[in-house]
Short mmCIF file of C-alpha atoms in Angstrom, two decimals:
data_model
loop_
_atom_site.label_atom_id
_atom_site.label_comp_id
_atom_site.label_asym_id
_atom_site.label_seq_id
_atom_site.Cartn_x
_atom_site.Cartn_y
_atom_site.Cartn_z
CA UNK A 1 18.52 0.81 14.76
CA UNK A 2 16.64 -2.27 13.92
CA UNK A 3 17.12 -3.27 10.28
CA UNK A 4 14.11 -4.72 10.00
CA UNK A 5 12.36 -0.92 11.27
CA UNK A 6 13.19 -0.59 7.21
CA UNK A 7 10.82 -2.69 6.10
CA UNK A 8 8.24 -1.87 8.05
CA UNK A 9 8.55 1.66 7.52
CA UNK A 10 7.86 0.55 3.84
CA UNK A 11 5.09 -1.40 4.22
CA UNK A 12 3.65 1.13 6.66
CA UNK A 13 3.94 3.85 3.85
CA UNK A 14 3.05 1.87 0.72
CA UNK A 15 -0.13 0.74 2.49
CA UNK A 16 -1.09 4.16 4.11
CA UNK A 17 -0.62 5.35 0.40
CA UNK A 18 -3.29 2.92 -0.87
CA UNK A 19 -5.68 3.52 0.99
CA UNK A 20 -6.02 6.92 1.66
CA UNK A 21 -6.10 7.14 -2.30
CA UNK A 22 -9.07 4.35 -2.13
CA UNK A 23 -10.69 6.42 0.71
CA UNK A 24 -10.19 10.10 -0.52
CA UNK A 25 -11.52 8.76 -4.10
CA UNK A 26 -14.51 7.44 -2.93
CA UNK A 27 -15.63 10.17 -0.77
CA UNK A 28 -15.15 11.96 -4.07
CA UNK A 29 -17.33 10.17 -5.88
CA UNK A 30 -15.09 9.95 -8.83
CA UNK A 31 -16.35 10.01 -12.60
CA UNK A 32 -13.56 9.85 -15.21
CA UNK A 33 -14.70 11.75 -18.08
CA UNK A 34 -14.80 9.84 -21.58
CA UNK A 35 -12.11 11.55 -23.43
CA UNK A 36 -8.46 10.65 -22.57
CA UNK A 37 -7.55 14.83 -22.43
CA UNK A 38 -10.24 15.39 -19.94
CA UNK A 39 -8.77 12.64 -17.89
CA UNK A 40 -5.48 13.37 -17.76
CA UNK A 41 -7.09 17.38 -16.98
CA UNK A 42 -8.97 15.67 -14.23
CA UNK A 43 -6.41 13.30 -12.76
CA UNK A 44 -3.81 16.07 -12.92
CA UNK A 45 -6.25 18.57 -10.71
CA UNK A 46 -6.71 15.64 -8.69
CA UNK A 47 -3.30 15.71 -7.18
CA UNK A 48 -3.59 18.62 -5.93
CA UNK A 49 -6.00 16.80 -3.20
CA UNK A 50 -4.11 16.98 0.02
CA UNK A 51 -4.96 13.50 0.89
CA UNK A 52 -4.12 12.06 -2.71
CA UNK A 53 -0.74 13.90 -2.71
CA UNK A 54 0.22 12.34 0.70
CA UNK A 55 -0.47 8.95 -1.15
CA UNK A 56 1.92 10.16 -3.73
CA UNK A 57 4.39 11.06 -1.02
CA UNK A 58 3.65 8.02 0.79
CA UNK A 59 4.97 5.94 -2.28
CA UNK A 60 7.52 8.10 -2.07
CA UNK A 61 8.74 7.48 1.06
CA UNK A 62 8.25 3.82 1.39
CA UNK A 63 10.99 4.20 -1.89
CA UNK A 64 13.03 5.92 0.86
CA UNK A 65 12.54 3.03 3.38
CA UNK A 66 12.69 0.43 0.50
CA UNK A 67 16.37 1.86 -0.32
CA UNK A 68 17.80 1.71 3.54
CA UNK A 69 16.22 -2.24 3.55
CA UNK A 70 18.56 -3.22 0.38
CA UNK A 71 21.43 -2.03 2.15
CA UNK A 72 20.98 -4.23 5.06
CA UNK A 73 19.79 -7.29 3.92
CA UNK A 74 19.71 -9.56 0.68
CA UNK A 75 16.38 -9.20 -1.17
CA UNK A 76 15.31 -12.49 -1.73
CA UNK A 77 15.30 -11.97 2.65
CA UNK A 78 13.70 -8.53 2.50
CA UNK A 79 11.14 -9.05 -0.58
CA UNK A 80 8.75 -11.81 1.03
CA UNK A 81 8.16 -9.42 3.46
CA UNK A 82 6.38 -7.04 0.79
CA UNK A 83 3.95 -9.80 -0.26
CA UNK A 84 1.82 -8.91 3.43
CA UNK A 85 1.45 -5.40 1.90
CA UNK A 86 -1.60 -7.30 -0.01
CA UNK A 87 -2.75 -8.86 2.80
CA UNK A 88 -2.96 -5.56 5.11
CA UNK A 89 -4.89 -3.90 2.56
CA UNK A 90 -7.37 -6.51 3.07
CA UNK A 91 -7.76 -6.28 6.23
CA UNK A 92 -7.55 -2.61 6.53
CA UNK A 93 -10.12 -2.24 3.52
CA UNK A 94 -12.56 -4.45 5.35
CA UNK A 95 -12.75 -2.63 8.63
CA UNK A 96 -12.06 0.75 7.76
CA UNK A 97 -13.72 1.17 4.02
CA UNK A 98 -16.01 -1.14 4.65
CA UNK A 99 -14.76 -3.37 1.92
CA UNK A 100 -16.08 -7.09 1.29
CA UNK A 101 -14.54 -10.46 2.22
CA UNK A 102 -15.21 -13.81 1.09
CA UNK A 103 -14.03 -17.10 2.41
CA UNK A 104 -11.93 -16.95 -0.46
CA UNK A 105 -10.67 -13.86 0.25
CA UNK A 106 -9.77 -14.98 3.73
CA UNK A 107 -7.97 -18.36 2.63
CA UNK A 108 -5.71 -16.20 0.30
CA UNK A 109 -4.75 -13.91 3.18
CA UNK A 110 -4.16 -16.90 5.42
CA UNK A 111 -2.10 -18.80 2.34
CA UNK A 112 0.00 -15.20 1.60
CA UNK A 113 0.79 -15.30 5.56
CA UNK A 114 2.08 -18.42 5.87
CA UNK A 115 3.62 -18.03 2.57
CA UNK A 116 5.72 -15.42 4.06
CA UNK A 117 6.55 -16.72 7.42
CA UNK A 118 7.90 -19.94 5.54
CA UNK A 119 9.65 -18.24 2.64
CA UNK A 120 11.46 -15.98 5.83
CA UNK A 121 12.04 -18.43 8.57
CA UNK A 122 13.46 -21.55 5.98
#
């Protein structure tokens, strides 16, 4: 099996994780109530969510991924690779949850990308 199948199953899982939590919370229209009991009450009901728990198990699982990387490479290799996680959820948020972009935005993703593919390849 390709090592490097690890780390994308990690980034695959950490980012699914994000943003099905962004996108299940929104369609929820989530209020926190004021006091801190109510919204540990509230955030503890909220797991329950199918969607949100699959973020949770998500996380989970890209821990599972994250563990089988470290055993095949160093992680000053593996760990660039992580900083794209950022730079999916961009894109991803944009199309799919409609999120906004800047040119700012943009010229962060591009420096993150090349940050990676330099840190990586030299």
């Amino acid at each position: 099996m390709n090592p490097y199948l690890y780390i994308f199953g990690t980034l695959f899982f950490t980012i699914y994780g994000q943003i099905v939590l962004k996108w299940r919370l929104t369609n929820l229209k989530i209020v926190l109530p004021e006091s801190i009991s109510d919204k540990v009450i509230y955030l503890i009901k909220l797991l329950f969510d199918p969607y949100i728990f699959s973020g949770f198990v998500s996380a989970f699982i890209a821990s599972l991924f994250w563990m089988a990387a470290m055993t095949k490479f160093e992680i000053t290799q593996a760990y660039p690779f992580m900083s794209l996680a950022p730079a999916l959820v961009f894109v991803i948020g944009m199309f799919f949850l409609g999120e906004t972009y800047s040119i700012g935005k943009v010229i962060e993703l591009v420096l993150i990308v090349t940050g990676t593919i330099v840190t990586v390849k030299y």
